mmCIF file of C-alpha atoms and ligand atoms in Angstrom:
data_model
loop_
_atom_site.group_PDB
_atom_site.id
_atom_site.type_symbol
_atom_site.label_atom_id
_atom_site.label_comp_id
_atom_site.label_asym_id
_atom_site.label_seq_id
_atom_site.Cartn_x
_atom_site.Cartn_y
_atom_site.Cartn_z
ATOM 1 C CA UNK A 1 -5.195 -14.087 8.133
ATOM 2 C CA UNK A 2 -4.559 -11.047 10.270
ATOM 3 C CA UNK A 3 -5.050 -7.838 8.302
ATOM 4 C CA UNK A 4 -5.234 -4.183 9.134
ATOM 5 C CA UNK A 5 -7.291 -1.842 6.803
ATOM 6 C CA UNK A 6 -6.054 2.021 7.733
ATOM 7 C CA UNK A 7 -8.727 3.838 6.277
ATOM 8 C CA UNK A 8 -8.480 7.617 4.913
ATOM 9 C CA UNK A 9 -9.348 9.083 8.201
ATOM 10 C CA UNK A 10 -7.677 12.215 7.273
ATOM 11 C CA UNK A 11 -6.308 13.915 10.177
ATOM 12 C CA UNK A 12 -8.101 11.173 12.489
ATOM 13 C CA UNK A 13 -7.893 7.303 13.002
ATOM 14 C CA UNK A 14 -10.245 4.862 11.295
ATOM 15 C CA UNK A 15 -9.463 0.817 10.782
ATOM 16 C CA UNK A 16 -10.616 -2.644 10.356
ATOM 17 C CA UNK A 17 -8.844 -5.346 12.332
ATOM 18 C CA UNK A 18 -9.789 -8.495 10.535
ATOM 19 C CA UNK A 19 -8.494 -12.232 11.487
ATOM 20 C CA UNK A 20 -9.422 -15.651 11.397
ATOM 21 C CA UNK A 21 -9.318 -18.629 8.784
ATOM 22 C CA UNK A 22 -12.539 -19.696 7.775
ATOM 23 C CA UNK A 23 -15.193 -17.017 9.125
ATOM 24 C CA UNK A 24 -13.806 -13.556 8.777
ATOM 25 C CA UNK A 25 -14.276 -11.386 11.963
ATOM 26 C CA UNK A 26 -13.660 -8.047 12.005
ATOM 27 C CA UNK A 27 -12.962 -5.090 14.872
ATOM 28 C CA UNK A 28 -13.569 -1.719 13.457
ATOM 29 C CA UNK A 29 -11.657 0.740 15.332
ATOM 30 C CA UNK A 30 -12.529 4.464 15.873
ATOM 31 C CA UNK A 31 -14.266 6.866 12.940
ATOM 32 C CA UNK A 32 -12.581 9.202 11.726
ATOM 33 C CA UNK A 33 -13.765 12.990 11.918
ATOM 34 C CA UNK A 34 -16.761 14.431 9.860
ATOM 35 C CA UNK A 35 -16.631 13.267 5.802
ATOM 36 C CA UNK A 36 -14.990 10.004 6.605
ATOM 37 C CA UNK A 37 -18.128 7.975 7.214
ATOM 38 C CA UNK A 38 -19.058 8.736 3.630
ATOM 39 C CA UNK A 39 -16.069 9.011 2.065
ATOM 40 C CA UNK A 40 -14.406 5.990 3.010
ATOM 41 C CA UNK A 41 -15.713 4.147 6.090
ATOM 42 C CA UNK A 42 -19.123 3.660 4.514
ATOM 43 C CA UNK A 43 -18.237 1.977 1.183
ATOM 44 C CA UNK A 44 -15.663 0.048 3.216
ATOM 45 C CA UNK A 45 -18.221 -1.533 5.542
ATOM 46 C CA UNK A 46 -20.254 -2.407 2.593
ATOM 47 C CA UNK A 47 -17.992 -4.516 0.787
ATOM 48 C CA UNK A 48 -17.549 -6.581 3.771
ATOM 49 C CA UNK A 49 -20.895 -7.664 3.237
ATOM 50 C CA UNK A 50 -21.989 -11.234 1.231
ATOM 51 C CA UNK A 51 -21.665 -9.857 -2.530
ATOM 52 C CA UNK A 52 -26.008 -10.598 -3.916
ATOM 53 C CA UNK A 53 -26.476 -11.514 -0.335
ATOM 54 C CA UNK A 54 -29.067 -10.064 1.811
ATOM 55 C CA UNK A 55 -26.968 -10.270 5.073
ATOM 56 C CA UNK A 56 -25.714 -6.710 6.055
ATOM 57 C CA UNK A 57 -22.108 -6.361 6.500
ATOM 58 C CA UNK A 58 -21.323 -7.791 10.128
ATOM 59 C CA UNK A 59 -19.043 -6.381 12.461
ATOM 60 C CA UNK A 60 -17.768 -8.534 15.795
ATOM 61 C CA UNK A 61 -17.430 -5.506 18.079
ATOM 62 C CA UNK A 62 -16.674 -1.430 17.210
ATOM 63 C CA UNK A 63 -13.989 0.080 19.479
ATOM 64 C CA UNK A 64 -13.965 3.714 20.074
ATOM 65 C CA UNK A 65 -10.471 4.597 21.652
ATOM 66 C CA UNK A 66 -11.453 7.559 22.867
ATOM 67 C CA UNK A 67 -14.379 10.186 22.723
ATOM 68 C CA UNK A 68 -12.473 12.961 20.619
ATOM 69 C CA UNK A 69 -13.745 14.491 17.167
ATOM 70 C CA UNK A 70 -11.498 12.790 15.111
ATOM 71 C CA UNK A 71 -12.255 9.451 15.999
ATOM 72 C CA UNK A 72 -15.891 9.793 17.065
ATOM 73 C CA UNK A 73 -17.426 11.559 14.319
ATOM 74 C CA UNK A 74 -17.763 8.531 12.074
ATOM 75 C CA UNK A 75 -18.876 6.377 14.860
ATOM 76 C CA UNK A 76 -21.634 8.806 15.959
ATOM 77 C CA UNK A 77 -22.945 8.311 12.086
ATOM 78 C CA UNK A 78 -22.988 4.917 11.592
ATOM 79 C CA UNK A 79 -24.830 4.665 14.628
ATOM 80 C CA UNK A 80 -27.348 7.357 13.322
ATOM 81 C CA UNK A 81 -27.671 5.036 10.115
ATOM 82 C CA UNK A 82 -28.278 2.011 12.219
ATOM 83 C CA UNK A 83 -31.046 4.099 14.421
ATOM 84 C CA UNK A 84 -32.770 5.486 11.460
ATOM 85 C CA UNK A 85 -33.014 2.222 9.831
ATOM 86 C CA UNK A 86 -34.700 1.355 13.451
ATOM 87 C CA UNK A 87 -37.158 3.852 13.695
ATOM 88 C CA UNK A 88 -38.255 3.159 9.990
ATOM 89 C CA UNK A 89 -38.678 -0.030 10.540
ATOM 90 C CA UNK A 90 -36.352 -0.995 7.996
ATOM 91 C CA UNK A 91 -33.193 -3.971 7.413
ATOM 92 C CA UNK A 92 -30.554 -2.443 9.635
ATOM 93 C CA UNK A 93 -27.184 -1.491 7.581
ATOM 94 C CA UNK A 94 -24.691 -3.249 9.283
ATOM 95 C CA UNK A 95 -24.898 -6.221 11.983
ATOM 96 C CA UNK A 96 -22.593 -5.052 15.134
ATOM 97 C CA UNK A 97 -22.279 -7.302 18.030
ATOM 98 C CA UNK A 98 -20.589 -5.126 20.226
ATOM 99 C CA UNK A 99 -19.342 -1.647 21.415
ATOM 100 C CA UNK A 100 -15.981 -1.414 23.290
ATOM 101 C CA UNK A 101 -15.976 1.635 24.728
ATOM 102 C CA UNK A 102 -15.249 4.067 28.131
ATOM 103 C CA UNK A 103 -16.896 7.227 28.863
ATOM 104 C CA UNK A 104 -14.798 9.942 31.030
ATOM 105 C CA UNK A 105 -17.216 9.703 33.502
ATOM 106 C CA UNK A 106 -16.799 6.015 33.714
ATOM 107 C CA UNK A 107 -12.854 6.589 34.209
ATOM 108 C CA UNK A 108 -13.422 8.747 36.818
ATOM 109 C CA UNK A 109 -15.788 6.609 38.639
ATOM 110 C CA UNK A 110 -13.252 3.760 38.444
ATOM 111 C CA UNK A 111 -11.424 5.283 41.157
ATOM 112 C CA UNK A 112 -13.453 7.680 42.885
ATOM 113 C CA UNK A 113 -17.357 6.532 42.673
ATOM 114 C CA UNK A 114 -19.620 9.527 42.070
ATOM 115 C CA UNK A 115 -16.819 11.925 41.522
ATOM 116 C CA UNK A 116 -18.056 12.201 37.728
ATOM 117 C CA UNK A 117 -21.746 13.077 39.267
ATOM 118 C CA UNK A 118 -20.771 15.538 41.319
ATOM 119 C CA UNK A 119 -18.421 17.620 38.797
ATOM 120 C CA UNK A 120 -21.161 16.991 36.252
ATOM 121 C CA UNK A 121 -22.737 20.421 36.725
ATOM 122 C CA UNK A 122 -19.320 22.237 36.440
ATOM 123 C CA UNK A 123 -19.028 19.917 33.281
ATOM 124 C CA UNK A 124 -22.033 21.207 31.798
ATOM 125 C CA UNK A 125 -21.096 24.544 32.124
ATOM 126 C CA UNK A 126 -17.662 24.055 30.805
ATOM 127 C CA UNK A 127 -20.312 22.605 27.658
ATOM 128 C CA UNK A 128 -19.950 26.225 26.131
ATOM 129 C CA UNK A 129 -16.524 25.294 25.159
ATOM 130 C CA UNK A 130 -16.926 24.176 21.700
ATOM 131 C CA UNK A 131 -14.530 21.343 22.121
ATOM 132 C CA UNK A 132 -15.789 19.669 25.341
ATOM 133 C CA UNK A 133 -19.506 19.949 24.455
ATOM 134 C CA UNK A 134 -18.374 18.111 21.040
ATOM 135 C CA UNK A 135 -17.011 15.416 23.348
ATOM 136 C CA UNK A 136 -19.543 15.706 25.700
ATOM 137 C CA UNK A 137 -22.257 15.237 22.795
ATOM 138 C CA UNK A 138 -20.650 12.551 21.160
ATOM 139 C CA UNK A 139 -20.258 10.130 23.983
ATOM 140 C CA UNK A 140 -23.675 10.421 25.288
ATOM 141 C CA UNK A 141 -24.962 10.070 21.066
ATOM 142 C CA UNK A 142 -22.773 6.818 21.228
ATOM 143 C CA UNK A 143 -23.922 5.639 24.394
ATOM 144 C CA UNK A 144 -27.447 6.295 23.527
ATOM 145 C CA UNK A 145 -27.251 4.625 20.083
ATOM 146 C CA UNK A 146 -25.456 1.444 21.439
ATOM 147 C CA UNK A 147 -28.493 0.996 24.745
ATOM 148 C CA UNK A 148 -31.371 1.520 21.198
ATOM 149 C CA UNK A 149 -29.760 -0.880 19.173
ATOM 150 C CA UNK A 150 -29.333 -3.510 22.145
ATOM 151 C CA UNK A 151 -25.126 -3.960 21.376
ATOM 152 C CA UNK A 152 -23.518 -5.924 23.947
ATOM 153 C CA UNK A 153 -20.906 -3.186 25.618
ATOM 154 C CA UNK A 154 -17.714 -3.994 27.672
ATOM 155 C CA UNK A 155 -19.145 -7.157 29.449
ATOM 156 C CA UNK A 156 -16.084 -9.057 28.423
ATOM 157 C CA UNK A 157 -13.923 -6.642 30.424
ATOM 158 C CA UNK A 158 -16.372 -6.783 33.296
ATOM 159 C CA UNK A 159 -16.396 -3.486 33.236
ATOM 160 C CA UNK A 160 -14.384 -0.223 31.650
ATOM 161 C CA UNK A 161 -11.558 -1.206 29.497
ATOM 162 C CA UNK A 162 -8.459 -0.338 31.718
ATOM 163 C CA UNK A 163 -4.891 -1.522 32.108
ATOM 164 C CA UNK A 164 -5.194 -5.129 32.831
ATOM 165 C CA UNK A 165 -8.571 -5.576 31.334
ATOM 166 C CA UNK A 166 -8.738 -8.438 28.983
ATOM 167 C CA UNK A 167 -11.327 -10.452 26.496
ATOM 168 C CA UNK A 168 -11.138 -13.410 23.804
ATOM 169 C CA UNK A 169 -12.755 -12.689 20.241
ATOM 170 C CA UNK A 170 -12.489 -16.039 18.679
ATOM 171 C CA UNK A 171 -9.216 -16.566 18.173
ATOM 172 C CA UNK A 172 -8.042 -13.026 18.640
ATOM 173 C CA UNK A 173 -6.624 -12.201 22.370
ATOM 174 C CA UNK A 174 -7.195 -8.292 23.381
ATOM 175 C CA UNK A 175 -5.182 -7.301 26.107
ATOM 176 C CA UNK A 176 -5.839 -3.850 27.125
ATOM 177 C CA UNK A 177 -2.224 -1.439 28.223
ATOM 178 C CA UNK A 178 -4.216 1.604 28.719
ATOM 179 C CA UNK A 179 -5.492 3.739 30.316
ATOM 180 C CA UNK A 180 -3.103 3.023 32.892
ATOM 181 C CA UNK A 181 -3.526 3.348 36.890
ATOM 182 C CA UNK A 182 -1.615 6.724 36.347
ATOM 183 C CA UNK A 183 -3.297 7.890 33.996
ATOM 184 C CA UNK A 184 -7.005 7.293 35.847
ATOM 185 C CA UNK A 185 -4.766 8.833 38.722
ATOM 186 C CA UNK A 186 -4.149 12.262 36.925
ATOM 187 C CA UNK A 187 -8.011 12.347 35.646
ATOM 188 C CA UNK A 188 -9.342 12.020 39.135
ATOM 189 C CA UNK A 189 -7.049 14.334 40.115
ATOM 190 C CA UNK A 190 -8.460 16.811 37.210
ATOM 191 C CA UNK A 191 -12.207 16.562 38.360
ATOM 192 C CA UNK A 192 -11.117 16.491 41.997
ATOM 193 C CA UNK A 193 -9.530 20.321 41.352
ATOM 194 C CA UNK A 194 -12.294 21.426 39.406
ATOM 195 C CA UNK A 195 -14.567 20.142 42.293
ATOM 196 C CA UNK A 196 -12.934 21.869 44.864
ATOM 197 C CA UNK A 197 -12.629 25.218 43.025
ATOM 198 C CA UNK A 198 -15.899 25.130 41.394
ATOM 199 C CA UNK A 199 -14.520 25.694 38.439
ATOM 200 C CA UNK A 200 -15.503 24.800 34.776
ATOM 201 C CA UNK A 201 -12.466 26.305 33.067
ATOM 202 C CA UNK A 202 -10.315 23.360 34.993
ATOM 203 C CA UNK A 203 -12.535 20.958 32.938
ATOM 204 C CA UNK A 204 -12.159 23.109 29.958
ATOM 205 C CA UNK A 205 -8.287 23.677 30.523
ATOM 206 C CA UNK A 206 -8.402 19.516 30.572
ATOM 207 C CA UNK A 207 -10.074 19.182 27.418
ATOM 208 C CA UNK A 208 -7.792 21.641 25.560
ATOM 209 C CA UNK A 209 -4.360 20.880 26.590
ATOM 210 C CA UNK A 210 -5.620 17.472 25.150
ATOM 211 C CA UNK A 211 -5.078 15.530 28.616
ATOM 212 C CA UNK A 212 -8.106 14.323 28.594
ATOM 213 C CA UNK A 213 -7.904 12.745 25.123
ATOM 214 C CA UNK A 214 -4.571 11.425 25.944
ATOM 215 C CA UNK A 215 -5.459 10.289 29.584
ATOM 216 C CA UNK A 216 -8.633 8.215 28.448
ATOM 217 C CA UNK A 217 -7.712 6.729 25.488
ATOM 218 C CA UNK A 218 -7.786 3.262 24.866
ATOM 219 C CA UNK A 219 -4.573 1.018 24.332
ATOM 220 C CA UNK A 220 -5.155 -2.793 22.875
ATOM 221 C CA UNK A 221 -2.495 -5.387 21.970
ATOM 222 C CA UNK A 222 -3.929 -7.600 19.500
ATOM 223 C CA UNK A 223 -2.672 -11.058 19.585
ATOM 224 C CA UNK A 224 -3.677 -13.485 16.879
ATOM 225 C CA UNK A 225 -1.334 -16.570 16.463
ATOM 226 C CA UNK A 226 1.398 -15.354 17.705
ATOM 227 C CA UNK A 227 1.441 -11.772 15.502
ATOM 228 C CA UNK A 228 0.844 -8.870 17.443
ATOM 229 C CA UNK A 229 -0.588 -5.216 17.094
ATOM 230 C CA UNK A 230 -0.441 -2.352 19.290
ATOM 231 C CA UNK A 231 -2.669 0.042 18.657
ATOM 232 C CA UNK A 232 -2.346 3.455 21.050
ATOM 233 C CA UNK A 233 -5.382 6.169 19.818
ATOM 234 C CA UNK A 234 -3.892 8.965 20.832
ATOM 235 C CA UNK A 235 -2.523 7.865 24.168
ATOM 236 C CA UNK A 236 0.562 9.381 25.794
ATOM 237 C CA UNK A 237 3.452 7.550 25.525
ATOM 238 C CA UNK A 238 4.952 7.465 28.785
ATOM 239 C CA UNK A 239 1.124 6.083 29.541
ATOM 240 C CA UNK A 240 1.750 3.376 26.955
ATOM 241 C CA UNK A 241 5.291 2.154 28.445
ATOM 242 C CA UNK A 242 3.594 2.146 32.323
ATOM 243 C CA UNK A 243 1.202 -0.080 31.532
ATOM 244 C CA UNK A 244 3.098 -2.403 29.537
ATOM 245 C CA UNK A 245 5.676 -2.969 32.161
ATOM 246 C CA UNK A 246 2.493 -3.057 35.068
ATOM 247 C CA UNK A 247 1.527 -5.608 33.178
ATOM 248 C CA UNK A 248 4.731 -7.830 32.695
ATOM 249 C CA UNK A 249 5.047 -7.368 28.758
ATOM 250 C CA UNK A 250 8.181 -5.148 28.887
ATOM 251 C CA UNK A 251 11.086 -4.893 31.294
ATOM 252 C CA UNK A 252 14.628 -3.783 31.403
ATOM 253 C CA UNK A 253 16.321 -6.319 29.569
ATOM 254 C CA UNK A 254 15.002 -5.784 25.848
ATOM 255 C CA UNK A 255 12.572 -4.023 24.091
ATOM 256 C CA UNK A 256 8.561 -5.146 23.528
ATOM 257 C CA UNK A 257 8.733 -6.524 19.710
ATOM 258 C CA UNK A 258 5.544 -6.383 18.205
ATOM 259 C CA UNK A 259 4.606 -6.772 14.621
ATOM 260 C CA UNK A 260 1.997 -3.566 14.102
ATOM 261 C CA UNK A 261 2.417 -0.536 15.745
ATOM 262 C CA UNK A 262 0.145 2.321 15.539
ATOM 263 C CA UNK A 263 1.912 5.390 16.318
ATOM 264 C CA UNK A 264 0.295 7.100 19.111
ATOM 265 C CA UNK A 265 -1.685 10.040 18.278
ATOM 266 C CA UNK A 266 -1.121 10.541 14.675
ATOM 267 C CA UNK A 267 2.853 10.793 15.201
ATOM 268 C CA UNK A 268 2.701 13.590 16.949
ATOM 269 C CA UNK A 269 6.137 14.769 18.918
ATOM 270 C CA UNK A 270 3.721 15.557 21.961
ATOM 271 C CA UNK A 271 2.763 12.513 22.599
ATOM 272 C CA UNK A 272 6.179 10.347 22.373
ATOM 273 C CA UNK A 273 9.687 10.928 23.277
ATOM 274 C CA UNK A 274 12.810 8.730 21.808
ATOM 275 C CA UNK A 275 12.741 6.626 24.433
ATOM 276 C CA UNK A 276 9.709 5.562 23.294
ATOM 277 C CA UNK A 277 11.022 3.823 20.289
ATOM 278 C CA UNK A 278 13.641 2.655 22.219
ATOM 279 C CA UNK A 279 11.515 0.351 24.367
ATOM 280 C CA UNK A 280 8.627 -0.753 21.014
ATOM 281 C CA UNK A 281 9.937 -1.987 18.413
ATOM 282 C CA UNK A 282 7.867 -2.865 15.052
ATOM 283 C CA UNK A 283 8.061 -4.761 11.899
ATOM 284 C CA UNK A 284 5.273 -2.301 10.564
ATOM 285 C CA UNK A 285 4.927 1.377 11.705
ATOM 286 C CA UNK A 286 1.478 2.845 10.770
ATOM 287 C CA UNK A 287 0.536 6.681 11.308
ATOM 288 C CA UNK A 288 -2.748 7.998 10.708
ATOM 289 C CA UNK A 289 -2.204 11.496 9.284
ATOM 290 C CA UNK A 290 -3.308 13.552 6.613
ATOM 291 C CA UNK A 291 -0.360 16.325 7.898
ATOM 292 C CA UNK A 292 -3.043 19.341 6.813
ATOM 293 C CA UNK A 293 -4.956 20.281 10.145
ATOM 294 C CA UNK A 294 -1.609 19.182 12.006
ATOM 295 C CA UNK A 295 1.685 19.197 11.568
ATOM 296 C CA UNK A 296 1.499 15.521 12.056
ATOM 297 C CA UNK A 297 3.202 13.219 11.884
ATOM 298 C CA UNK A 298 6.089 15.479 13.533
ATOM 299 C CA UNK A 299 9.576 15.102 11.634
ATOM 300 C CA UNK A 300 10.976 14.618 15.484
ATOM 301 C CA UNK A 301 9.039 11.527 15.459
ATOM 302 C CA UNK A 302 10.165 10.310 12.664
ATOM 303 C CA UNK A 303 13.692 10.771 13.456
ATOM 304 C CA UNK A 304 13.380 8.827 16.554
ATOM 305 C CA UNK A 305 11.501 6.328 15.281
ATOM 306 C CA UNK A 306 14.225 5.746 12.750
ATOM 307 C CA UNK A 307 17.518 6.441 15.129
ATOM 308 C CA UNK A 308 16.100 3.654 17.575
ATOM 309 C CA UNK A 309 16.626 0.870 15.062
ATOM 310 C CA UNK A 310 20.153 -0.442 13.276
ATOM 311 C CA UNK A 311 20.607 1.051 10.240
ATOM 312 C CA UNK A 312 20.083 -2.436 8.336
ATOM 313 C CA UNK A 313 17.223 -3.468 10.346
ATOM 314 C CA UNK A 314 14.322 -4.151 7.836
ATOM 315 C CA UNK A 315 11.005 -2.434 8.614
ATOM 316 C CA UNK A 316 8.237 -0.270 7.001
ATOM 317 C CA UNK A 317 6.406 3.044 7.730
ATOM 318 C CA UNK A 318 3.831 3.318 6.682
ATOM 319 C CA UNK A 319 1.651 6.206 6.014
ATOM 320 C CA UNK A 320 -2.452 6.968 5.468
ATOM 321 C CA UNK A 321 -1.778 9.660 3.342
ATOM 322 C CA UNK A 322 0.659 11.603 0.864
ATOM 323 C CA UNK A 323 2.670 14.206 3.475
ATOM 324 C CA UNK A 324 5.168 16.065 1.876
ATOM 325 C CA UNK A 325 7.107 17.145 5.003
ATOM 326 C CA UNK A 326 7.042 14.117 6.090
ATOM 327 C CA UNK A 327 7.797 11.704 3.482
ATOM 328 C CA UNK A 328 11.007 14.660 2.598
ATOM 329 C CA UNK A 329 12.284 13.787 6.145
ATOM 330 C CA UNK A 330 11.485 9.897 5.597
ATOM 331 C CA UNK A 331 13.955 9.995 2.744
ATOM 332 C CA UNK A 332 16.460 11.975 4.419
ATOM 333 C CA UNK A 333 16.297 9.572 7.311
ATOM 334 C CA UNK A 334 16.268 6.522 4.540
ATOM 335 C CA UNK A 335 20.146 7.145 3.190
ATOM 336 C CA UNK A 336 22.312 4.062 4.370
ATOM 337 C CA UNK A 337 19.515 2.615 6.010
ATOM 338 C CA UNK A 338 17.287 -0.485 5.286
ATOM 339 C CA UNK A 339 13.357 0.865 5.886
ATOM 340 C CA UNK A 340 11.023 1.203 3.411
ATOM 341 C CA UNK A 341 8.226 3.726 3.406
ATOM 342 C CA UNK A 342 4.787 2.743 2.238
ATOM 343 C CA UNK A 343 1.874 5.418 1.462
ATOM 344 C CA UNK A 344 -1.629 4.994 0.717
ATOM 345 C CA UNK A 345 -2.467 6.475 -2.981
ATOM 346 C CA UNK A 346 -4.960 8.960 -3.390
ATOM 347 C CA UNK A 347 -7.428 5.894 -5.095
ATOM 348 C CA UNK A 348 -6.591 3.311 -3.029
ATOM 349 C CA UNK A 349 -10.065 2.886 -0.147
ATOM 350 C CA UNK A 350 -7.318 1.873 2.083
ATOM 351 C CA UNK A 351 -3.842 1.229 3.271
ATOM 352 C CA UNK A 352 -3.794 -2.651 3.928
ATOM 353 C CA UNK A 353 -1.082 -4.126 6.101
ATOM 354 C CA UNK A 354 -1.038 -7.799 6.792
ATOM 355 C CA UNK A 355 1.031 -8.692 9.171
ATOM 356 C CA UNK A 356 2.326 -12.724 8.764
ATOM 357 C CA UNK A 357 5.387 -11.975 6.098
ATOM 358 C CA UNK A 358 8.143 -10.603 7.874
ATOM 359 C CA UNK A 359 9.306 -8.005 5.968
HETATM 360 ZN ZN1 LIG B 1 -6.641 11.737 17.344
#
């Protein structure tokens, strides 16, 4: 079994890698901005658990791609759960072995040790900015949570989880694509300037042009008997294609087949050009996108998704959420051609892709 639940994560990401044969294990993957924890991710979690058991749903390790609103938010409270539960003395809620996850500052460490301490004053100050002291806040909640509760962190990595990085789960082989050497490159580079000019706003400028969501975040290929996922968070996808060819798994001669992919950040045209398809090619395209707060996913993207493969290739899109816009342009795109589109209805707790039937 190799499954993907895509939860309602609304204008975020939120998932549940499960695989194996006899034990289930199961990667949960990012939050989901404020309301999904309750909504959806909540109830999810709790039907993993034994039905009239007393075990607490378990969870082999939580990844958080990147420390951004709309993938943090749900993370930050399930860990608040698990700490309150804690403090009270009580059963904890959920059993979770692990956290997979890379602060900025640890990025910017990689490469330049004590770079991150010395810019941390101009980051604090840059805190006023409502969207870097969100970040800022998050990551340290999640860090915090994770050293109370005792989980085991990126150990299996031996460190941050960057390009080349790589850990067994059981049967499940997690290679990690990004962030890439370039990508750590242009972050240094960030905190160096900011440094040098003593000057929050180049922190600030970072955090809202969104490079610093798209620089850090977090880019696993799954591989579980020969089926495999890539899943980007909201990575940048010239990022994506470096460090697959760094690391040998795409070259000139054809493109990387895989049998998931999760379209970096939410679809949008920012993040991907049609090249991109050109060079990752899926039996299952997933985007994570409620299309409200953004205009994701980006009819653009779409377009090249579609115009990279033969008309009478067989594949799906799939979709988190009802987007007009979007699905108008799928079915455009879908005359004389062989896709199918797949959305998740309003009552369904999830859109569930298991990869293992070719489509
Ligand atoms: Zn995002």
């Amino acid at each position: 079994m190799y499954t993907f639940d895509f939860l309602d994560a609304k204008h975020g990401d939120c998932f549940l890698v499960r695989w194996g044969t006899s034990d289930e294990r199961v990667m949960l993957v990012d939050g989901g901005p404020g309301g999904v924890y309750r909504a959806s991710l909540r109830g999810r979690l709790q039907q993993l658990g034994t039905p009239g058991g007393d075990a607490p749903p378990h969870l082999d390790v939580v990844c958080l791609s990147h420390v951004d609103d709309d993938h943090a938010d749900g993370l930050v409270r399930l860990f608040r759960d698990m700490r309150q539960a804690q403090q009270d003395g009580d059963a904890l809620p959920y059993a979770v072995d692990a956290l997979w996850f890379n602060s900025v500052e640890e990025l910017v460490d990689k490469r330049a040790p004590g770079l991150s301490a010395s810019v941390k004053p101009l980051l604090e100050r840059a805190a006023t900015d409502a969207a870097v002291a969100a970040s800022y806040q998050q990551g340290r909640d999640i860090r915090n949570a994770a050293g109370a509760l005792h989980l085991d962190g990126n150990a299996p990595f031996g460190g941050p989880l960057t390009e080349g990085a790589e850990a067994t789960l059981g049967d499940l082989d997690v290679t990690v694509v990004a962030p890439d050497e370039a990508a750590l490159e242009e972050l240094e580079e960030r905190w160096r300037k900011a440094k040098q000019r003593g000057d929050p706003d180049v922190i600030t400028a970072a955090y809202s042009d969104s490079s610093v969501p798209n620089l850090s975040s977090i880019v696993l290929l799954l591989r579980h008997e020969d089926r495999t996922a890539l899943l980007t968070g909201d990575a940048r996808g010239d990022h994506i294609l470096t460090g697959l060819r760094d690391l040998g798994l795409l070259d000139d001669s054809e493109p990387l087949h895989v049998d998931l992919l999760k379209l970096p950040h939410h679809g949008s045209d920012r993040n991907v050009e049609a090249g991109f398809f050109e060079q990752v090619r899926a039996d299952h395209y997933v985007v994570s996108a409620d299309g409200i707060r953004h205009h994701h996913p980006n009819e653009d993207t779409l377009r090249w998704l579609v115009e990279s493969r033969a008309p009478d290739d067989e594949y799906v899109i799939h979709l988190t959420n009802h987007i007009p816009f979007a699905e108008e342009e799928l079915t455009r795109l879908s005359e004389g051609r062989a896709f199918d589109v797949d959305v998740r209805e309003p009552a369904e707790q999830a859109l569930v892709v298991t990869i293992g039937d070719r489509p």
